[in-house]
Short mmCIF file of C-alpha atoms in Angstrom, two decimals:
data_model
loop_
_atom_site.label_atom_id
_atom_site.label_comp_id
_atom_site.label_asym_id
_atom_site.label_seq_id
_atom_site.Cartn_x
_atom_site.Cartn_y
_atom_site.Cartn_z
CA UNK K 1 116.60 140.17 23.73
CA UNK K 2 118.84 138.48 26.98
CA UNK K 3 117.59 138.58 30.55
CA UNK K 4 119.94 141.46 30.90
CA UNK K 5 118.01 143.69 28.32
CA UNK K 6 121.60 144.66 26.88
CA UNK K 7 122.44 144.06 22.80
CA UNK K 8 125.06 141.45 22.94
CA UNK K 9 126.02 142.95 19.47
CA UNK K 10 125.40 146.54 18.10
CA UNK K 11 122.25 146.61 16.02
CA UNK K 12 121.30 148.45 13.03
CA UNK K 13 118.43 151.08 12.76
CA UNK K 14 117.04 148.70 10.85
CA UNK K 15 117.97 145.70 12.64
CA UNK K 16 116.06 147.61 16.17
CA UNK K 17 113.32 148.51 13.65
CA UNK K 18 112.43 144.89 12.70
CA UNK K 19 113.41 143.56 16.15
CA UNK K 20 110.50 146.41 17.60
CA UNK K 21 107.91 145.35 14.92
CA UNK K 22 108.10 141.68 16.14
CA UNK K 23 108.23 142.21 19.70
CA UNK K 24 104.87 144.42 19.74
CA UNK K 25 103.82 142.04 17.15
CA UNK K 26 104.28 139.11 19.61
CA UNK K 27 102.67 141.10 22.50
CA UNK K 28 99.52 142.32 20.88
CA UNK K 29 98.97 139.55 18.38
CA UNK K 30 100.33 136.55 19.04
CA UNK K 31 100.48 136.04 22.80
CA UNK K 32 96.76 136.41 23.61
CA UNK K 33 95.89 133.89 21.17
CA UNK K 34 98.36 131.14 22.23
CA UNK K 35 95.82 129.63 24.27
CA UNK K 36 93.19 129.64 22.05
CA UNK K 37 95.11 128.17 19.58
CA UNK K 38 96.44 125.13 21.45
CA UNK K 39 92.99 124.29 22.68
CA UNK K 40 91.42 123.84 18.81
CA UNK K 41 94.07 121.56 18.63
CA UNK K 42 94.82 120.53 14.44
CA UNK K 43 93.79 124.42 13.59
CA UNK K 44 96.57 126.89 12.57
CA UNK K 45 96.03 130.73 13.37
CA UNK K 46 95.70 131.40 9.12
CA UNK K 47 94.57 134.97 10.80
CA UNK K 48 97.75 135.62 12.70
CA UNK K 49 99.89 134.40 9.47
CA UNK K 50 98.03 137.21 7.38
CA UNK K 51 97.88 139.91 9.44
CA UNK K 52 101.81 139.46 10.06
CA UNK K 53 102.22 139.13 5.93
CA UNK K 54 100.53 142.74 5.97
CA UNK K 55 103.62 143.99 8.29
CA UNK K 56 106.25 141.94 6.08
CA UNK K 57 107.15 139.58 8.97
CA UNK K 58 106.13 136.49 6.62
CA UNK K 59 108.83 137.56 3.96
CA UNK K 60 111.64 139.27 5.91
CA UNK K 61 114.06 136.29 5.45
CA UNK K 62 113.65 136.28 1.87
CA UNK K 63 115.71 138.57 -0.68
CA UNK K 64 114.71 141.58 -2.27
CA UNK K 65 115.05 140.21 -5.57
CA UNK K 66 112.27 137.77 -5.46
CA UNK K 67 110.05 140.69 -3.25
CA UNK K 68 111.06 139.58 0.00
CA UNK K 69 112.62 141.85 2.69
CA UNK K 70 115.91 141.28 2.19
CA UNK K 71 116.86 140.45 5.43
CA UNK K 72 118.97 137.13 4.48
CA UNK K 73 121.42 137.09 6.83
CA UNK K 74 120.79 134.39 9.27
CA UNK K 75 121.80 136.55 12.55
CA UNK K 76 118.25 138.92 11.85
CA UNK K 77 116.21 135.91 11.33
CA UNK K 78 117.38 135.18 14.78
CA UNK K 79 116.38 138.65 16.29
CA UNK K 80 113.32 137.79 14.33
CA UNK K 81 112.05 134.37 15.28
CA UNK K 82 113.59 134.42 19.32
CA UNK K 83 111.02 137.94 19.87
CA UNK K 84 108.03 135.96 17.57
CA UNK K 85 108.43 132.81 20.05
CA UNK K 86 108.50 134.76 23.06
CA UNK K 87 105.06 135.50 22.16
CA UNK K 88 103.91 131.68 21.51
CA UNK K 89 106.24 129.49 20.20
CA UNK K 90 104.05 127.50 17.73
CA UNK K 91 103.12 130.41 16.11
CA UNK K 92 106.06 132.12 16.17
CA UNK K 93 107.35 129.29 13.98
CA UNK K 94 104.05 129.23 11.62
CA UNK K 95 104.62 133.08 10.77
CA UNK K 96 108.05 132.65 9.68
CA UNK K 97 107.75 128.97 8.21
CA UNK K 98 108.00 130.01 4.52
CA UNK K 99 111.92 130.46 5.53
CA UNK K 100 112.12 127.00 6.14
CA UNK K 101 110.82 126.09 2.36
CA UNK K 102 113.05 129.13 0.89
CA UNK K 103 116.62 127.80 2.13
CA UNK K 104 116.61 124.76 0.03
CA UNK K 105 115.58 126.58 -2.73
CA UNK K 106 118.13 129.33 -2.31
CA UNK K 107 120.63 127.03 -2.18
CA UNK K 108 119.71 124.54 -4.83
CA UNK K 109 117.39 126.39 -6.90
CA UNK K 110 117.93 128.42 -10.57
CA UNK K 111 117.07 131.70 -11.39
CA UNK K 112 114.13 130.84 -13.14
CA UNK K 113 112.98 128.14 -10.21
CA UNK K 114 113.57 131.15 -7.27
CA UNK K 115 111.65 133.70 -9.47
CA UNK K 116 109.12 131.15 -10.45
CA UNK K 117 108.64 129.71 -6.41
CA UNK K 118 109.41 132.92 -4.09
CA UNK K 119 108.37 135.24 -5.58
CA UNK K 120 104.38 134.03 -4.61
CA UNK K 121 105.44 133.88 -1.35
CA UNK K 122 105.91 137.74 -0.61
CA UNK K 123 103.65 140.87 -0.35
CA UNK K 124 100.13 140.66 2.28
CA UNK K 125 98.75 137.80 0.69
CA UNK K 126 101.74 135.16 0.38
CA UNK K 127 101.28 131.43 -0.42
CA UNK K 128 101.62 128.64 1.99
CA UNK K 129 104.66 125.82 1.87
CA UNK K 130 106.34 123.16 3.37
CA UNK K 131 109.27 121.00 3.45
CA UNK K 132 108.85 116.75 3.24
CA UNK K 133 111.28 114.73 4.62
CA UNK K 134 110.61 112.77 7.25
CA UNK K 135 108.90 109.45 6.70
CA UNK K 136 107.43 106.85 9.07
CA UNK K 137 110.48 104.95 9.08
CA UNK K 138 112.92 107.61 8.38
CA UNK K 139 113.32 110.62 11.12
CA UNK K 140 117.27 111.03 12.44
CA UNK K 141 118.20 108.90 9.56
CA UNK K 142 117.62 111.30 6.53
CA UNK K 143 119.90 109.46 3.99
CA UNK K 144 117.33 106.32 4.88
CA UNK K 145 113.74 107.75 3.01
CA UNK K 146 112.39 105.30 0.40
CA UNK K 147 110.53 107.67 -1.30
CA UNK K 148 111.52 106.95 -5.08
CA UNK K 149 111.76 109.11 -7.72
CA UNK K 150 111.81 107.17 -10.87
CA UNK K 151 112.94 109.06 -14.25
CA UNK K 152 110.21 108.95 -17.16
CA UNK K 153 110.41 110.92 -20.61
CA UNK K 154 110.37 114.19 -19.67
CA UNK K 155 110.64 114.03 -15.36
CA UNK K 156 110.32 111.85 -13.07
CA UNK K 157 107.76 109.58 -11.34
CA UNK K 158 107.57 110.13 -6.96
CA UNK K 159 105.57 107.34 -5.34
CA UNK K 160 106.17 107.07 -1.19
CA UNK K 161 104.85 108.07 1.64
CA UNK K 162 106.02 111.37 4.30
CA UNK K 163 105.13 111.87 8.13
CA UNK K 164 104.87 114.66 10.17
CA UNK K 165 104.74 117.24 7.63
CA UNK K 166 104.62 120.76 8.96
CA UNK K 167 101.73 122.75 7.43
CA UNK K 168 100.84 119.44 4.82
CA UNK K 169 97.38 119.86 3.06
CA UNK K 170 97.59 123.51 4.24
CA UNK K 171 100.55 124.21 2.09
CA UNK K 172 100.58 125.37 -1.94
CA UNK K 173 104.14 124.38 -2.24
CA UNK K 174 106.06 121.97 -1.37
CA UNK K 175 109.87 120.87 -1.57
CA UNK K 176 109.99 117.07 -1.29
CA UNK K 177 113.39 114.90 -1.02
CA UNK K 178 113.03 111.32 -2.75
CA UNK K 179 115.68 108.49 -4.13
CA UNK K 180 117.26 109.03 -7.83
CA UNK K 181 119.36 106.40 -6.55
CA UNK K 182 117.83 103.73 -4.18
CA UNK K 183 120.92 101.93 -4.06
CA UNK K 184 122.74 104.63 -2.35
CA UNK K 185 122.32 106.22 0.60
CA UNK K 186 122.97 110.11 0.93
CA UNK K 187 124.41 110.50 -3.04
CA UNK K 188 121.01 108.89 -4.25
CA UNK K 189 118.52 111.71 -2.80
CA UNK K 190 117.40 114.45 -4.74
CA UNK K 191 115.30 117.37 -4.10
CA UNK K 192 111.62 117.91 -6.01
CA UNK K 193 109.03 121.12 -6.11
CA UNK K 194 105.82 120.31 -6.20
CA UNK K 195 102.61 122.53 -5.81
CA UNK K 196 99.02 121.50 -4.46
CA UNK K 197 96.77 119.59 -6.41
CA UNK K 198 99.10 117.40 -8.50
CA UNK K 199 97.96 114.22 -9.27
CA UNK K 200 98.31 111.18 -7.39
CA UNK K 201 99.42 113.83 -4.30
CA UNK K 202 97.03 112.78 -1.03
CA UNK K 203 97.24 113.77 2.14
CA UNK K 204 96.28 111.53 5.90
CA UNK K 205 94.15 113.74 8.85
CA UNK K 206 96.00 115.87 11.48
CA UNK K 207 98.32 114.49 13.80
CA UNK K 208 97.16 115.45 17.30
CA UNK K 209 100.50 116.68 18.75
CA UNK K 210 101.61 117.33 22.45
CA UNK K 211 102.33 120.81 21.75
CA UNK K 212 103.08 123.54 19.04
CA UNK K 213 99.70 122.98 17.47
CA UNK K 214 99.82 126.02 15.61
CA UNK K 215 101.47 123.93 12.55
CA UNK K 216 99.30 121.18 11.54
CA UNK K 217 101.21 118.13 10.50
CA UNK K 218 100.19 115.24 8.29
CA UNK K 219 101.13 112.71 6.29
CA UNK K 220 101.60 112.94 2.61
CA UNK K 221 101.08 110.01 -0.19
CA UNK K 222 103.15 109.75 -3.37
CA UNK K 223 101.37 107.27 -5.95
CA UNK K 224 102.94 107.78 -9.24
CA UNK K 225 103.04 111.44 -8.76
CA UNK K 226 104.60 113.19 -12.12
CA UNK K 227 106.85 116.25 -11.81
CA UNK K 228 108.98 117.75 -14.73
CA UNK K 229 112.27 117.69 -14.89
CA UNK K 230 112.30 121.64 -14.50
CA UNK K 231 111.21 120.81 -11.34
CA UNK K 232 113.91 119.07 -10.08
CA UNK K 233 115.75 121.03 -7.44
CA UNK K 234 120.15 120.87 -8.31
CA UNK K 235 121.34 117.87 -10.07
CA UNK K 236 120.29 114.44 -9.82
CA UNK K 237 121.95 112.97 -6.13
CA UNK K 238 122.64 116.68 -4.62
CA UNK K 239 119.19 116.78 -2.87
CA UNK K 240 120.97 115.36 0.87
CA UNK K 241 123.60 117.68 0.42
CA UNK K 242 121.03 120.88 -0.02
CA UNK K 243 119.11 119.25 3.63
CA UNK K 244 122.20 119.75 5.64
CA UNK K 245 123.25 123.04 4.16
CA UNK K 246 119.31 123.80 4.87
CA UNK K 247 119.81 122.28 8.46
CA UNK K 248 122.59 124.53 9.62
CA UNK K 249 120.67 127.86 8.82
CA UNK K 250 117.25 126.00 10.21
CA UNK K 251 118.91 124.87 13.51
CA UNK K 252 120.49 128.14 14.49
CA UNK K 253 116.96 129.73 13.84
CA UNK K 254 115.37 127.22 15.59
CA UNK K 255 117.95 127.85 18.38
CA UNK K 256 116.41 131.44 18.74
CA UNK K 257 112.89 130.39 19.03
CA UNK K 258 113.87 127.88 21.58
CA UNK K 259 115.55 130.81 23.02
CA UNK K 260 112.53 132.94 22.83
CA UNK K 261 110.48 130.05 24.32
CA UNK K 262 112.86 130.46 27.45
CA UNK K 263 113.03 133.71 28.21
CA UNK K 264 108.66 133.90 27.72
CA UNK K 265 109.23 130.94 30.70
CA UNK K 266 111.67 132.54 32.67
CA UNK K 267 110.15 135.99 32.91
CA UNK K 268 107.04 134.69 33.38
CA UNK K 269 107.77 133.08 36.15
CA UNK K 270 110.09 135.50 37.55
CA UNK K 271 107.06 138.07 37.68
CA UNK K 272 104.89 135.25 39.33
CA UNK K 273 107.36 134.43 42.17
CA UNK K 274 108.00 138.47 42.88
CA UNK K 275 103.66 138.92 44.02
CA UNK K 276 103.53 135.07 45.40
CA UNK K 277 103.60 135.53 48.97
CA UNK K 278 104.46 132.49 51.36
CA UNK K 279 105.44 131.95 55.03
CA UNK K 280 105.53 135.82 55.05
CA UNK K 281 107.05 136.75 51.87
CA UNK K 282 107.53 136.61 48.00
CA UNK K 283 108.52 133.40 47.07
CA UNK K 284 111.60 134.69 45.11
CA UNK K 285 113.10 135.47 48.16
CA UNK K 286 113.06 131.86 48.89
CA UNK K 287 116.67 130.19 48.37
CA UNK K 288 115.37 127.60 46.14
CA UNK K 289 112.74 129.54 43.86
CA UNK K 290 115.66 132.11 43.79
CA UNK K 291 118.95 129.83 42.53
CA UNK K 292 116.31 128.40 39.92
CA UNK K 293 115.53 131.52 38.19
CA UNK K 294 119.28 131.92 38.31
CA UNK K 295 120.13 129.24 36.55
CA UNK K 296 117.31 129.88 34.19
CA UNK K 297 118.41 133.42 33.64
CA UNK K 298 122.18 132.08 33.13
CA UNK K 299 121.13 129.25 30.97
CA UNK K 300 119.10 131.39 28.49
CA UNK K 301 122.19 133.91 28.01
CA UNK K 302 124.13 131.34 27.34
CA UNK K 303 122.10 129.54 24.70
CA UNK K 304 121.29 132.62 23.12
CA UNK K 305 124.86 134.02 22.85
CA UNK K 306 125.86 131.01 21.14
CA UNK K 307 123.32 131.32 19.20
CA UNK K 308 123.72 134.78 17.82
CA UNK K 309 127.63 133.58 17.68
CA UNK K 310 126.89 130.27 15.37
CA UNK K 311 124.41 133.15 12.90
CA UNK K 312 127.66 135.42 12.93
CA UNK K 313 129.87 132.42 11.99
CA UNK K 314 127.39 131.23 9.18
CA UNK K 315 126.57 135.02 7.58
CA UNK K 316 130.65 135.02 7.31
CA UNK K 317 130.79 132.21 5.26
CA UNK K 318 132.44 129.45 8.15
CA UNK K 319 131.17 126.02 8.43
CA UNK K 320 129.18 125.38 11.13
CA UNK K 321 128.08 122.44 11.36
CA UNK K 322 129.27 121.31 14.52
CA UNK K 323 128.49 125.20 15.84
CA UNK K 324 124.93 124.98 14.62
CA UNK K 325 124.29 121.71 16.31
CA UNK K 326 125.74 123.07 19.61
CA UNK K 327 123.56 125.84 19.71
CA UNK K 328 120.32 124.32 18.70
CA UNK K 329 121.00 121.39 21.28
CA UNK K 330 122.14 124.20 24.24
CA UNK K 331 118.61 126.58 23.37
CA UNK K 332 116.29 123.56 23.36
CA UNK K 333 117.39 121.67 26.52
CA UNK K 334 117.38 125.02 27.95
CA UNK K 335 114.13 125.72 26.82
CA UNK K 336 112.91 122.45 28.29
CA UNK K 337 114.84 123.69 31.73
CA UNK K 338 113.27 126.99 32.24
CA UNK K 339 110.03 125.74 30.96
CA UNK K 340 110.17 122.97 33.85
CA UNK K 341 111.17 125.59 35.82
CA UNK K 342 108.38 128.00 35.22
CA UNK K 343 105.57 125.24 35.91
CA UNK K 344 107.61 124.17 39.12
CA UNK K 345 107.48 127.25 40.88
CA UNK K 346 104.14 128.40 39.78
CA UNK K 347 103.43 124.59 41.57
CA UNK K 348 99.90 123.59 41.47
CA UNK K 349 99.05 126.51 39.52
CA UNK K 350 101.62 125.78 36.76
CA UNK K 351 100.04 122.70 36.11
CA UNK K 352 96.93 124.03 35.80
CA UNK K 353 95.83 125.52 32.14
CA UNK K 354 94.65 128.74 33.80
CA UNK K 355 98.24 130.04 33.21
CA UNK K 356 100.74 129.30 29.89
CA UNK K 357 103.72 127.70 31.16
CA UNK K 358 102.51 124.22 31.01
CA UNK K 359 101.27 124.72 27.35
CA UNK K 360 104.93 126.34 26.76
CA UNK K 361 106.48 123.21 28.77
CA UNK K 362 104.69 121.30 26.31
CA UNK K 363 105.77 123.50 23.16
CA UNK K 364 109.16 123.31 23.96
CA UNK K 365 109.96 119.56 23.60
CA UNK K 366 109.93 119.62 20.50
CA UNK K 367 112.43 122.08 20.23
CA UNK K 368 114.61 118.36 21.58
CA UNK K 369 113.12 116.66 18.76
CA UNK K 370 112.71 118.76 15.44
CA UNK K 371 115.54 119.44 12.94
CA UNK K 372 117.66 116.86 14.24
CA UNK K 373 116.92 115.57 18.14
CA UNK K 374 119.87 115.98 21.11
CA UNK K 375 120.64 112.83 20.68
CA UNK K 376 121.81 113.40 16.83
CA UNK K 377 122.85 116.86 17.88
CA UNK K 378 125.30 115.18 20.40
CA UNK K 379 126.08 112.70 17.57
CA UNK K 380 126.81 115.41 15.46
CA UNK K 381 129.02 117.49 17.69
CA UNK K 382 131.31 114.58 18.64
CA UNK K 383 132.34 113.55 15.06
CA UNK K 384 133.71 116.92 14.65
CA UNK K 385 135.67 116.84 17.52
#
């Protein structure tokens, strides 16, 4: 959806079916809980997350093979996630976070290991994952983790530590990058499944965030932590290479929430600034309230048709690296804009917690920060210049 309300592209029945289901899914379900949610603070909406499994929102992104609903294509999963974060955008990124666990897989993954690890994670009552990274000395520098991975008769042996792991101790499954190699840098990760419950897997209390507190994060400890060599995602050393394919789906999609984020903002307080009457009249007919919701209005279809451009690229087969990191750093500065915006011309009342926008100001920084922060996008753009 734009500020204009016209399809930048032609959509499919089944594209405006999907896009229809999420949209009154977002209205009726998830916006009148955002509040609720970011005030318990380290509790995720486990409600909201079942109730849109019933409705196949959970699965979409996943193929029909494995039972998902075979919307792959990275262009519907932004259609998808931009109307789910209109609604709140911490838990429009908990419904659909399974996708984030999935691309790895699909990219890395056998037969056997997609059958074996998606296929739980479809139908009403799907399974919970995550994706482990980051460590507490190891954020924009990926290729820098010390988590090892130490081959044993049969597997290998993880011991290390992870931070800010999105839905940790919640999760059943969990894809986790560690060191084959930890004399190289990129060529010596490699890419591990693990489930819940294996030995020598801990995990440290919620992290109390600024915002997006519908996805818990914690830390996760490695000591001596077995997993067979069947469990080993690709070949020994491939693991960095499967991240940054996994990053240039991840940041388009999170392009579109941040997108969604913005236009929730925008119209929000475009509606507030039509009945807000001062020195005689609305306050949108006020020079300065008015050339702010312009740029917000131009600065949201801009980041979104980029957006929707960088999914078309991707679905075609281009690389887009450079693309991907464009659009995810446009949508999430511009989600920071309009967010600013909305809470500056509500005034005092935007910076009270009697209306959303300073919750969604507060939500949408970390659209700056996740998946690779502006400054690495920026990094990112100009080496492929």
């Amino acid at each position: 959806m734009t500020t204009t309300g016209i399809e930048p592209w032609p959509l499919t029945d089944e594209q405006r079916d999907i896009v229809e289901l999420c949209r009154q899914f977002a209205t009726q379900q998830i916006r009148p809980r955002g509040r609720e949610v970011d005030e318990r603070d380290v509790e995720s909406p486990l409600d909201i997350f079942e109730a849109a499994s019933k409705v196949g929102i959970t699965d979409f992104m996943l193929p029909e093979t494995y039972g998902g609903g075979g919307f792959t294509d990275v262009f519907t999963q932004c259609l998808v996630q931009e109307q789910l974060c209109w609604g709140d955008p911490g838990i429009g990124n908990f419904v659909c976070s399974n996708g984030f666990f999935a691309d790895p897989l699909l990219e890395l993954g056998t037969e056997e290991q997609k059958e074996t690890w998606l296929r739980p994670l479809t139908g009403p009552s799907p399974l919970y994952t995550a994706l482990a990274t980051t460590e507490p000395g190891s954020g924009s520098d990926a290729a820098s983790i010390t988590t090892t991975a130490t081959r044993v008769e049969g597997g290998y042996v993880l011991s290390g530590q992870k931070a800010w792991i999105s839905n940790a101790g919640l999760a059943d499954q969990y894809v986790v990058f560690a060191k084959t190699d930890p004399n190289q840098r990129a060529g010596g990760v490699s890419a591990f499944l693990i489930r819940k419950g294996t030995e020598g897997m801990s995990f440290g209390e919620p992290m109390r965030k600024m915002g997006q507190r519908a996805i818990v994060c914690r830390e996760i400890f490695f000591d001596q932590v077995f997993v067979p060599e069947a469990d080993r995602l690709g070949d020994e050393g491939q693991g960095f290479y499967g991240l940054m394919k996994t990053f240039d789906i991840s940041r388009i999609v999170l392009a579109a929430a941040a997108t969604g984020a913005a236009r929730a903002a925008y119209e929000y307080a475009r509606d507030y600034a039509r009945e807000r009457m001062q020195f005689g009249k609305p306050i949108i007919e006020h020079q300065a309230v008015a050339f702010r919701l312009a740029d917000m209005a131009s600065r949201i279809e801009s980041a979104w048709l980029m957006t929707l451009h960088a999914a078309r690229q991707i679905d075609a087969g281009a690389d887009v690296t450079k693309l991907a990191a464009m659009a995810k750093l446009q949508a999430s500065e511009t989600a920071m804009f309009c967010t600013w915006g909305a809470v500056q011309t509500l005034g005092g009342w935007g910076y009270s917690r009697e209306y959303p926008v300073e919750q969604w100001m507060r939500d949408a920084k970390l659209e700056e920060i996740e998946e690779g922060t502006s400054d690495i996008m920026r990094l990112v753009i100009s080496r492929h210049l």
